Amino acid sequence: MTAICLCYEVHEPYQLRRYTVFDMGQNSIYEDDDHNCDAMLRAARLCYLPANELMLKLIRRYGKDFRVSFAISGTALDLFEQYVPEVLDSFTALAQTGCVEFVAETAPHSLAFLYSRQEFDRQVQAQAARLKKLFGVKPVTFKHTECVYNNDLAAAVAELGFKAVLAEGTDQVLGWRSANYLYQPVSAPELGLLLRNTSLSNDIGLRFSDTAWPAWPLTADTFASWCHGLADSADVINIINDYHVFGLRHSRESGIFDFLEALPEALLARKDVHFATPAMAVKQFKPVGKMDIPQFISWEDESGDLTAWLGNDMQKDAIHALYALASRVARSGSDELRHDFDRLQTADHFRHMSTKWFSSEAPDRPSPFGSPYDAYITFMNVLADLEMRLKRMNL
C-alpha cells in the first residue's frame, strides 16, 4: 500500500524591534512585543485555531485512517504560551488522539549545525524533551530548519537517537530516482530518509491561490488523482508544507480549508492508499537504496540551497559574528544571556537580510524592516549590546 505522509512546519519567530546605537548599553530589550502579540493573535485567528479544529474534526471522522505530523519550533511554542495558549491547547488535543506525530527540530529554528555542533545538539535535545513533556511522546523523526540537510547532518541526527529524517527531494539530488520511496543516508544507514515530493507539496503550498496556474482552482479530487497516479510506483508520498498555507498564505476565501476537509475522503477512495506518519513509514517500508548528499540542500525555491540565509556578505557577517560569541555565552552561565543568544539564532533574522528575496518574500512571513540593510543594522546593534553584557562579566 502507498502511504501519504502529511507533515507541516509550525514556526513563528520573535521579531526584533528597531534597536539603534542609542539603545546599546542603555537597555537590552531586543524584541518588538507589540508586533509579536499582534502577529500571533492574527495567526491564531486565521490559521492555527481553525486549522487545528479541522484536523481534529478529520481525526474524529476517520479515526486511525487519518494521520498528520507537525514539526513545531521552540519559538512557536514560546509565542503560543505567551500570547495564545489556546493554540497550544489545540495541539495538545490533537496529540491525545494518537493520530499525530510531533517531529523534532532545533528549538530556536536555527542554522546552528553549520557553525556549532555543540549548540545544535543542545537545541535538538532541549526541543525533543519539551515535545515529550508537552505531548507525551518522545520524537523519533527530525526535520531541520527549512529542510536543510546533508550527509553530515544525517550522521548527527542518528547519533542523537532519531530513526527518521526529512529532506527536500530536489532534482539535483534525485537524478533518475523518485522521491516517493524510503532511502538510507550513506552516512547513517540505520536512519530512514524521507524526501519531500516537491511538486505535489508546492501545488498546495505555493500554487493553490494562483489564478494563472492551469490547475486552478485545485480540488481535492484532482489532487487525489495525481497521488493515485503515482501509487503503483510509490511507497510513500511525502507532502511537507508550512502550516501557514491554511488561512495565512492562502486565505479561507481561496477554498484551502474546504480542500483540506475533502482531501482524506478523496485519497482514501483508493483502497491501496493510506495515511501514515514518518515514524510509521520507516517501520512499514524497506529502503530502496542509499542517498549520498554531501552538499547542503533545503526546500527554498528552485535553487534548493542556503542562499536565502547566507547569500550575501551582510548575512554571512551577521551569522559569523553571532556564533563567535557561542563559547563566551556558554561560559557565562547566565540563563538570560543564553535565552537572548538562542532567540538571535532564529533563521528568520538572516532571511530578512536577504537581497535575493527582498522583492518577492512570502506574504505570510513579511520582514518587519524597510530593507535588508535595516535588518542587518538592527541585528548587529543587538549583537553589540549582547557583547557588552558579556564584557561586563569579564568574558
CSV table of C-alpha atoms in Angstrom, one decimal:
chain,number,residue,atom,x,y,z
A,1,MET,CA,0.0,0.0,0.0
A,2,THR,CA,1.1,3.5,-0.7
A,3,ALA,CA,1.4,5.9,2.2
A,4,ILE,CA,0.5,9.5,2.1
A,5,CYS,CA,2.6,11.4,4.7
A,6,LEU,CA,1.3,14.9,5.5
A,7,CYS,CA,3.8,17.0,7.6
A,8,TYR,CA,3.5,20.7,8.5
A,9,GLU,CA,6.2,23.0,9.7
A,10,VAL,CA,4.8,25.1,12.6
A,11,HIS,CA,7.1,28.1,13.2
A,12,GLU,CA,6.8,31.6,14.4
A,13,PRO,CA,9.8,33.9,15.1
A,14,TYR,CA,10.2,36.6,17.7
A,15,GLN,CA,10.8,39.8,15.6
A,16,LEU,CA,13.4,42.3,16.7
A,17,ARG,CA,12.4,45.9,17.4
A,18,ARG,CA,14.2,48.8,15.8
A,19,TYR,CA,17.2,48.7,18.1
A,20,THR,CA,19.5,51.6,17.5
A,21,VAL,CA,23.0,52.6,18.6
A,22,PHE,CA,21.4,54.8,21.2
A,23,ASP,CA,19.9,51.8,22.8
A,24,MET,CA,23.2,49.9,23.1
A,25,GLY,CA,24.4,49.8,26.6
A,26,GLN,CA,21.2,51.5,27.8
A,27,ASN,CA,18.7,48.7,27.6
A,28,SER,CA,18.6,45.1,26.4
A,29,ILE,CA,15.0,44.9,25.3
A,30,TYR,CA,15.5,43.5,21.8
A,31,GLU,CA,12.1,42.2,20.7
A,32,ASP,CA,9.0,44.0,19.5
A,33,ASP,CA,6.4,42.8,21.9
A,34,ASP,CA,3.5,44.7,20.3
A,35,HIS,CA,4.3,43.3,16.8
A,36,ASN,CA,4.8,39.8,18.1
A,37,CYS,CA,1.5,39.9,20.0
A,38,ASP,CA,-0.4,41.3,17.0
A,39,ALA,CA,1.1,38.7,14.7
A,40,MET,CA,0.3,35.8,17.0
A,41,LEU,CA,-3.3,36.9,17.5
A,42,ARG,CA,-3.8,37.2,13.8
A,43,ALA,CA,-2.1,33.8,13.1
A,44,ALA,CA,-4.2,32.1,15.7
A,45,ARG,CA,-7.4,33.5,14.4
A,46,LEU,CA,-6.8,32.9,10.7
A,47,CYS,CA,-4.6,29.8,10.8
A,48,TYR,CA,-3.8,27.8,13.9
A,49,LEU,CA,-7.2,27.6,15.6
A,50,PRO,CA,-9.4,26.9,12.6
A,51,ALA,CA,-6.8,24.5,11.0
A,52,ASN,CA,-6.3,22.5,14.2
A,53,GLU,CA,-10.1,22.4,14.7
A,54,LEU,CA,-10.5,21.0,11.3
A,55,MET,CA,-7.6,18.5,11.8
A,56,LEU,CA,-9.4,17.3,15.0
A,57,LYS,CA,-12.6,17.0,13.1
A,58,LEU,CA,-11.0,14.9,10.4
A,59,ILE,CA,-9.4,12.6,13.0
A,60,ARG,CA,-12.8,12.1,14.7
A,61,ARG,CA,-14.4,11.4,11.3
A,62,TYR,CA,-11.8,8.9,10.0
A,63,GLY,CA,-10.1,7.7,13.2
A,64,LYS,CA,-6.8,5.9,12.7
A,65,ASP,CA,-7.3,6.1,9.0
A,66,PHE,CA,-6.2,9.8,9.0
A,67,ARG,CA,-2.7,10.8,10.2
A,68,VAL,CA,-0.8,14.0,10.3
A,69,SER,CA,2.6,15.3,11.6
A,70,PHE,CA,3.8,18.6,12.9
A,71,ALA,CA,7.3,20.0,13.3
A,72,ILE,CA,6.9,22.7,15.8
A,73,SER,CA,9.7,25.1,16.7
A,74,GLY,CA,10.5,26.2,20.2
A,75,THR,CA,10.0,29.8,19.4
A,76,ALA,CA,6.5,29.0,18.2
A,77,LEU,CA,5.8,27.1,21.4
A,78,ASP,CA,7.1,30.1,23.4
A,79,LEU,CA,4.8,32.5,21.5
A,80,PHE,CA,1.8,30.2,21.9
A,81,GLU,CA,2.4,30.1,25.6
A,82,GLN,CA,2.9,33.8,25.9
A,83,TYR,CA,0.1,35.2,23.7
A,84,VAL,CA,-2.3,32.5,22.5
A,85,PRO,CA,-2.3,29.5,25.0
A,86,GLU,CA,-5.5,28.2,23.4
A,87,VAL,CA,-3.4,27.3,20.3
A,88,LEU,CA,-1.1,25.1,22.4
A,89,ASP,CA,-4.2,23.5,24.0
A,90,SER,CA,-5.5,22.7,20.5
A,91,PHE,CA,-2.2,20.9,19.6
A,92,THR,CA,-2.5,19.0,22.9
A,93,ALA,CA,-6.0,17.9,21.9
A,94,LEU,CA,-4.6,16.6,18.6
A,95,ALA,CA,-1.8,14.8,20.5
A,96,GLN,CA,-4.3,13.0,22.6
A,97,THR,CA,-5.9,11.4,19.6
A,98,GLY,CA,-2.9,9.2,18.9
A,99,CYS,CA,-3.1,10.1,15.3
A,100,VAL,CA,-0.5,12.8,15.3
A,101,GLU,CA,3.3,12.6,15.3
A,102,PHE,CA,5.4,15.5,16.5
A,103,VAL,CA,8.7,15.9,14.7
A,104,ALA,CA,11.7,17.4,16.4
A,105,GLU,CA,13.9,20.3,15.1
A,106,THR,CA,16.2,22.8,16.7
A,107,ALA,CA,14.5,24.8,19.5
A,108,PRO,CA,15.1,28.3,18.1
A,109,HIS,CA,14.6,27.2,14.4
A,110,SER,CA,18.3,27.9,13.8
A,111,LEU,CA,21.2,27.0,11.5
A,112,ALA,CA,23.4,26.1,14.4
A,113,PHE,CA,24.5,22.8,12.7
A,114,LEU,CA,26.5,24.8,10.2
A,115,TYR,CA,28.5,26.6,12.9
A,116,SER,CA,28.4,24.7,16.2
A,117,ARG,CA,27.7,21.0,16.7
A,118,GLN,CA,27.6,21.6,20.5
A,119,GLU,CA,24.8,24.3,20.0
A,120,PHE,CA,23.0,22.1,17.6
A,121,ASP,CA,23.0,19.0,19.9
A,122,ARG,CA,21.8,21.2,22.9
A,123,GLN,CA,19.0,22.8,20.9
A,124,VAL,CA,17.7,19.5,19.5
A,125,GLN,CA,17.8,17.7,22.8
A,126,ALA,CA,16.1,20.5,24.5
A,127,GLN,CA,13.3,20.6,21.9
A,128,ALA,CA,12.8,16.9,21.9
A,129,ALA,CA,12.5,16.9,25.7
A,130,ARG,CA,10.0,19.8,25.6
A,131,LEU,CA,7.9,18.0,23.0
A,132,LYS,CA,7.8,14.8,25.1
A,133,LYS,CA,6.8,16.9,28.2
A,134,LEU,CA,4.0,18.7,26.3
A,135,PHE,CA,2.6,15.8,24.2
A,136,GLY,CA,3.7,12.7,26.0
A,137,VAL,CA,5.8,11.0,23.2
A,138,LYS,CA,9.5,11.2,22.6
A,139,PRO,CA,10.0,12.3,18.9
A,140,VAL,CA,11.8,9.8,16.7
A,141,THR,CA,11.7,11.9,13.5
A,142,PHE,CA,13.8,15.0,12.8
A,143,LYS,CA,13.3,17.9,10.3
A,144,HIS,CA,15.9,20.6,10.2
A,145,THR,CA,15.1,24.2,9.8
A,146,GLU,CA,13.5,24.7,6.3
A,147,CYS,CA,14.5,21.1,5.4
A,148,VAL,CA,18.3,21.9,5.4
A,149,TYR,CA,20.1,18.6,5.1
A,150,ASN,CA,23.3,16.9,4.1
A,151,ASN,CA,25.3,13.7,4.9
A,152,ASP,CA,26.9,15.2,8.0
A,153,LEU,CA,23.5,16.2,9.4
A,154,ALA,CA,22.2,12.7,8.9
A,155,ALA,CA,25.1,11.3,10.9
A,156,ALA,CA,24.5,13.8,13.7
A,157,VAL,CA,20.8,13.1,13.8
A,158,ALA,CA,21.4,9.3,14.0
A,159,GLU,CA,23.9,9.9,16.9
A,160,LEU,CA,21.1,11.8,18.7
A,161,GLY,CA,18.9,8.7,18.5
A,162,PHE,CA,16.4,9.6,15.8
A,163,LYS,CA,15.0,6.9,13.5
A,164,ALA,CA,14.0,9.1,10.5
A,165,VAL,CA,14.9,12.4,8.9
A,166,LEU,CA,13.1,14.6,6.4
A,167,ALA,CA,14.7,16.3,3.5
A,168,GLU,CA,13.9,18.0,0.2
A,169,GLY,CA,13.6,15.8,-2.9
A,170,THR,CA,15.5,18.2,-5.2
A,171,ASP,CA,16.1,17.2,-8.8
A,172,GLN,CA,19.9,17.6,-8.4
A,173,VAL,CA,19.8,15.0,-5.5
A,174,LEU,CA,17.4,12.6,-7.1
A,175,GLY,CA,18.6,12.4,-10.6
A,176,TRP,CA,16.7,9.5,-12.2
A,177,ARG,CA,15.3,8.3,-8.8
A,178,SER,CA,11.9,9.1,-7.3
A,179,ALA,CA,11.3,10.9,-4.0
A,180,ASN,CA,8.4,8.5,-3.3
A,181,TYR,CA,10.5,5.8,-1.6
A,182,LEU,CA,12.3,5.4,1.6
A,183,TYR,CA,16.1,5.8,1.4
A,184,GLN,CA,19.2,5.4,3.7
A,185,PRO,CA,21.7,8.2,4.1
A,186,VAL,CA,25.2,6.9,3.2
A,187,SER,CA,26.5,8.4,6.4
A,188,ALA,CA,23.8,6.8,8.6
A,189,PRO,CA,22.4,3.5,7.2
A,190,GLU,CA,20.4,2.9,10.3
A,191,LEU,CA,18.4,6.1,9.6
A,192,GLY,CA,15.3,6.3,7.4
A,193,LEU,CA,15.5,9.2,4.9
A,194,LEU,CA,12.1,10.6,3.7
A,195,LEU,CA,12.2,13.0,0.8
A,196,ARG,CA,9.6,15.7,0.2
A,197,ASN,CA,7.6,15.4,-3.0
A,198,THR,CA,8.4,18.9,-4.2
A,199,SER,CA,5.8,19.2,-7.0
A,200,LEU,CA,2.8,17.9,-5.0
A,201,SER,CA,3.9,19.9,-1.9
A,202,ASN,CA,4.2,23.1,-3.9
A,203,ASP,CA,0.9,22.6,-5.6
A,204,ILE,CA,-0.7,23.2,-2.2
A,205,GLY,CA,2.0,25.3,-0.6
A,206,LEU,CA,2.7,27.8,-3.4
A,207,ARG,CA,0.3,27.4,-6.3
A,208,PHE,CA,-3.1,26.8,-4.7
A,209,SER,CA,-4.2,30.5,-4.9
A,210,ASP,CA,-2.5,31.3,-8.2
A,211,THR,CA,-5.4,32.0,-10.6
A,212,ALA,CA,-2.9,31.9,-13.5
A,213,TRP,CA,-2.0,28.3,-12.7
A,214,PRO,CA,-3.5,25.9,-15.3
A,215,ALA,CA,-4.8,23.6,-12.5
A,216,TRP,CA,-6.5,26.4,-10.6
A,217,PRO,CA,-8.9,26.0,-8.8
A,218,LEU,CA,-7.4,22.9,-7.4
A,219,THR,CA,-9.9,20.4,-6.0
A,220,ALA,CA,-9.3,17.5,-3.6
A,221,ASP,CA,-10.4,15.1,-6.2
A,222,THR,CA,-7.9,16.4,-8.7
A,223,PHE,CA,-5.1,16.4,-6.2
A,224,ALA,CA,-6.0,12.8,-5.1
A,225,SER,CA,-6.0,11.7,-8.7
A,226,TRP,CA,-2.4,12.9,-9.1
A,227,CYS,CA,-1.4,11.0,-6.0
A,228,HIS,CA,-3.3,7.9,-7.2
A,229,GLY,CA,-1.5,8.2,-10.5
A,230,LEU,CA,1.8,7.7,-8.6
A,231,ALA,CA,0.6,4.9,-6.3
A,232,ASP,CA,1.6,2.0,-8.5
A,233,SER,CA,5.2,3.2,-8.5
A,234,ALA,CA,5.5,4.7,-5.0
A,235,ASP,CA,5.8,3.5,-1.4
A,236,VAL,CA,5.4,6.9,0.4
A,237,ILE,CA,4.4,10.3,-0.9
A,238,ASN,CA,5.7,13.0,1.5
A,239,ILE,CA,3.7,16.2,1.3
A,240,ILE,CA,5.5,18.7,3.6
A,241,ASN,CA,4.5,22.4,3.9
A,242,ASP,CA,4.4,25.4,6.1
A,243,TYR,CA,1.3,25.3,8.2
A,244,HIS,CA,0.7,28.9,7.2
A,245,VAL,CA,-0.8,27.5,3.9
A,246,PHE,CA,-4.1,27.3,5.9
A,247,GLY,CA,-5.5,30.8,6.3
A,248,LEU,CA,-2.4,32.9,6.0
A,249,ARG,CA,-0.6,32.1,2.8
A,250,HIS,CA,-3.9,31.0,1.2
A,251,SER,CA,-7.0,32.8,2.7
A,252,ARG,CA,-10.1,31.0,3.7
A,253,GLU,CA,-11.8,32.5,0.7
A,254,SER,CA,-9.4,30.6,-1.6
A,255,GLY,CA,-11.1,27.4,-0.5
A,256,ILE,CA,-8.0,25.9,1.2
A,257,PHE,CA,-10.0,24.7,4.3
A,258,ASP,CA,-12.6,23.1,2.1
A,259,PHE,CA,-9.8,21.4,0.1
A,260,LEU,CA,-8.3,20.0,3.3
A,261,GLU,CA,-11.7,18.8,4.6
A,262,ALA,CA,-12.4,16.9,1.4
A,263,LEU,CA,-8.8,15.5,0.9
A,264,PRO,CA,-8.9,12.4,3.1
A,265,GLU,CA,-12.1,11.0,1.5
A,266,ALA,CA,-10.7,11.7,-2.0
A,267,LEU,CA,-7.4,10.0,-1.2
A,268,LEU,CA,-8.9,7.0,0.7
A,269,ALA,CA,-11.2,6.3,-2.2
A,270,ARG,CA,-8.4,4.1,-3.5
A,271,LYS,CA,-8.1,1.1,-1.1
A,272,ASP,CA,-4.3,0.7,-1.6
A,273,VAL,CA,-3.7,4.3,-0.3
A,274,HIS,CA,-3.4,5.1,3.3
A,275,PHE,CA,-2.2,7.9,5.6
A,276,ALA,CA,1.0,7.4,7.7
A,277,THR,CA,3.3,9.5,9.8
A,278,PRO,CA,7.1,9.5,9.2
A,279,ALA,CA,7.7,7.1,12.1
A,280,MET,CA,5.1,4.7,10.7
A,281,ALA,CA,6.6,4.9,7.2
A,282,VAL,CA,10.1,4.0,8.3
A,283,LYS,CA,8.7,0.9,10.0
A,284,GLN,CA,6.4,-0.1,7.1
A,285,PHE,CA,8.8,0.2,4.2
A,286,LYS,CA,12.3,-1.0,3.4
A,287,PRO,CA,14.9,1.4,1.9
A,288,VAL,CA,15.3,1.0,-1.8
A,289,GLY,CA,18.8,2.4,-1.8
A,290,LYS,CA,21.4,4.8,-0.3
A,291,MET,CA,21.4,8.5,-0.8
A,292,ASP,CA,24.6,10.5,-1.0
A,293,ILE,CA,24.1,14.2,-0.4
A,294,PRO,CA,27.4,15.9,0.5
A,295,GLN,CA,26.3,19.5,-0.2
A,296,PHE,CA,23.6,21.3,1.9
A,297,ILE,CA,20.2,21.4,0.4
A,298,SER,CA,16.9,23.0,1.6
A,299,TRP,CA,13.4,23.5,0.4
A,300,GLU,CA,13.9,27.1,-0.5
A,301,ASP,CA,12.9,27.9,-4.1
A,302,GLU,CA,14.3,26.1,-7.2
A,303,SER,CA,17.9,26.6,-6.1
A,304,GLY,CA,17.3,24.4,-3.1
A,305,ASP,CA,20.4,25.8,-1.3
A,306,LEU,CA,21.3,28.1,1.6
A,307,THR,CA,21.3,31.4,-0.2
A,308,ALA,CA,18.1,32.6,1.4
A,309,TRP,CA,20.0,32.9,4.7
A,310,LEU,CA,23.7,33.0,3.6
A,311,GLY,CA,23.6,34.6,0.1
A,312,ASN,CA,25.2,37.9,0.8
A,313,ASP,CA,28.0,39.5,2.9
A,314,MET,CA,25.6,41.0,5.4
A,315,GLN,CA,24.1,37.6,6.2
A,316,LYS,CA,27.5,35.9,6.4
A,317,ASP,CA,28.9,38.7,8.6
A,318,ALA,CA,25.9,38.6,11.0
A,319,ILE,CA,25.8,34.9,11.5
A,320,HIS,CA,29.6,34.5,11.9
A,321,ALA,CA,29.6,37.3,14.4
A,322,LEU,CA,26.8,35.6,16.3
A,323,TYR,CA,28.4,32.2,16.6
A,324,ALA,CA,31.7,33.8,17.5
A,325,LEU,CA,30.0,34.6,20.8
A,326,ALA,CA,28.8,31.0,21.5
A,327,SER,CA,31.6,29.8,23.8
A,328,ARG,CA,31.5,33.1,25.8
A,329,VAL,CA,27.7,32.8,26.3
A,330,ALA,CA,28.2,29.2,27.4
A,331,ARG,CA,30.8,30.2,29.9
A,332,SER,CA,28.7,33.0,31.3
A,333,GLY,CA,26.2,30.5,33.0
A,334,SER,CA,23.6,33.2,32.6
A,335,ASP,CA,20.1,32.0,31.7
A,336,GLU,CA,19.2,35.4,30.5
A,337,LEU,CA,22.1,35.7,28.1
A,338,ARG,CA,21.5,32.1,26.9
A,339,HIS,CA,17.9,33.0,26.3
A,340,ASP,CA,18.7,36.1,24.2
A,341,PHE,CA,21.5,34.3,22.3
A,342,ASP,CA,19.1,31.4,21.4
A,343,ARG,CA,16.5,33.8,20.1
A,344,LEU,CA,19.1,35.6,17.9
A,345,GLN,CA,19.8,32.3,16.2
A,346,THR,CA,16.4,32.1,14.6
A,347,ALA,CA,16.9,31.7,10.8
A,348,ASP,CA,14.3,34.4,10.1
A,349,HIS,CA,16.7,37.1,11.2
A,350,PHE,CA,19.1,36.2,8.4
A,351,ARG,CA,16.3,35.8,5.9
A,352,HIS,CA,15.3,39.4,6.5
A,353,MET,CA,18.8,40.4,5.4
A,354,SER,CA,18.4,38.6,2.0
A,355,THR,CA,18.7,40.7,-1.1
A,356,LYS,CA,17.8,37.7,-3.2
A,357,TRP,CA,14.3,37.5,-1.8
A,358,PHE,CA,13.6,41.1,-0.8
A,359,SER,CA,11.3,41.8,-3.8
A,360,SER,CA,9.4,38.5,-3.5
A,361,GLU,CA,9.2,37.4,0.1
A,362,ALA,CA,6.3,35.2,1.2
A,363,PRO,CA,3.3,37.5,2.1
A,364,ASP,CA,2.6,35.4,5.2
A,365,ARG,CA,6.1,35.9,6.5
A,366,PRO,CA,6.9,39.6,5.8
A,367,SER,CA,10.0,41.3,7.1
A,368,PRO,CA,9.3,43.9,9.8
A,369,PHE,CA,12.1,46.1,8.3
A,370,GLY,CA,12.1,48.5,5.4
A,371,SER,CA,15.1,46.9,3.7
A,372,PRO,CA,17.6,44.1,4.2
A,373,TYR,CA,20.2,46.7,5.3
A,374,ASP,CA,17.9,47.9,8.1
A,375,ALA,CA,17.5,44.3,9.3
A,376,TYR,CA,21.3,43.9,9.3
A,377,ILE,CA,22.0,47.1,11.2
A,378,THR,CA,19.4,46.3,13.8
A,379,PHE,CA,20.7,42.7,14.3
A,380,MET,CA,24.3,44.0,14.6
A,381,ASN,CA,23.3,46.6,17.1
A,382,VAL,CA,21.6,44.0,19.2
A,383,LEU,CA,24.7,41.7,18.9
A,384,ALA,CA,26.9,44.6,20.0
A,385,ASP,CA,24.8,45.1,23.1
A,386,LEU,CA,24.9,41.4,23.9
A,387,GLU,CA,28.7,41.5,23.7
A,388,MET,CA,28.8,44.5,26.0
A,389,ARG,CA,26.9,42.4,28.6
A,390,LEU,CA,29.5,39.6,28.2
A,391,LYS,CA,32.3,42.1,28.7
A,392,ARG,CA,30.7,43.4,31.9
A,393,MET,CA,31.0,39.8,33.1
A,394,ASN,CA,34.7,39.8,32.1
A,395,LEU,CA,34.0,37.3,29.3
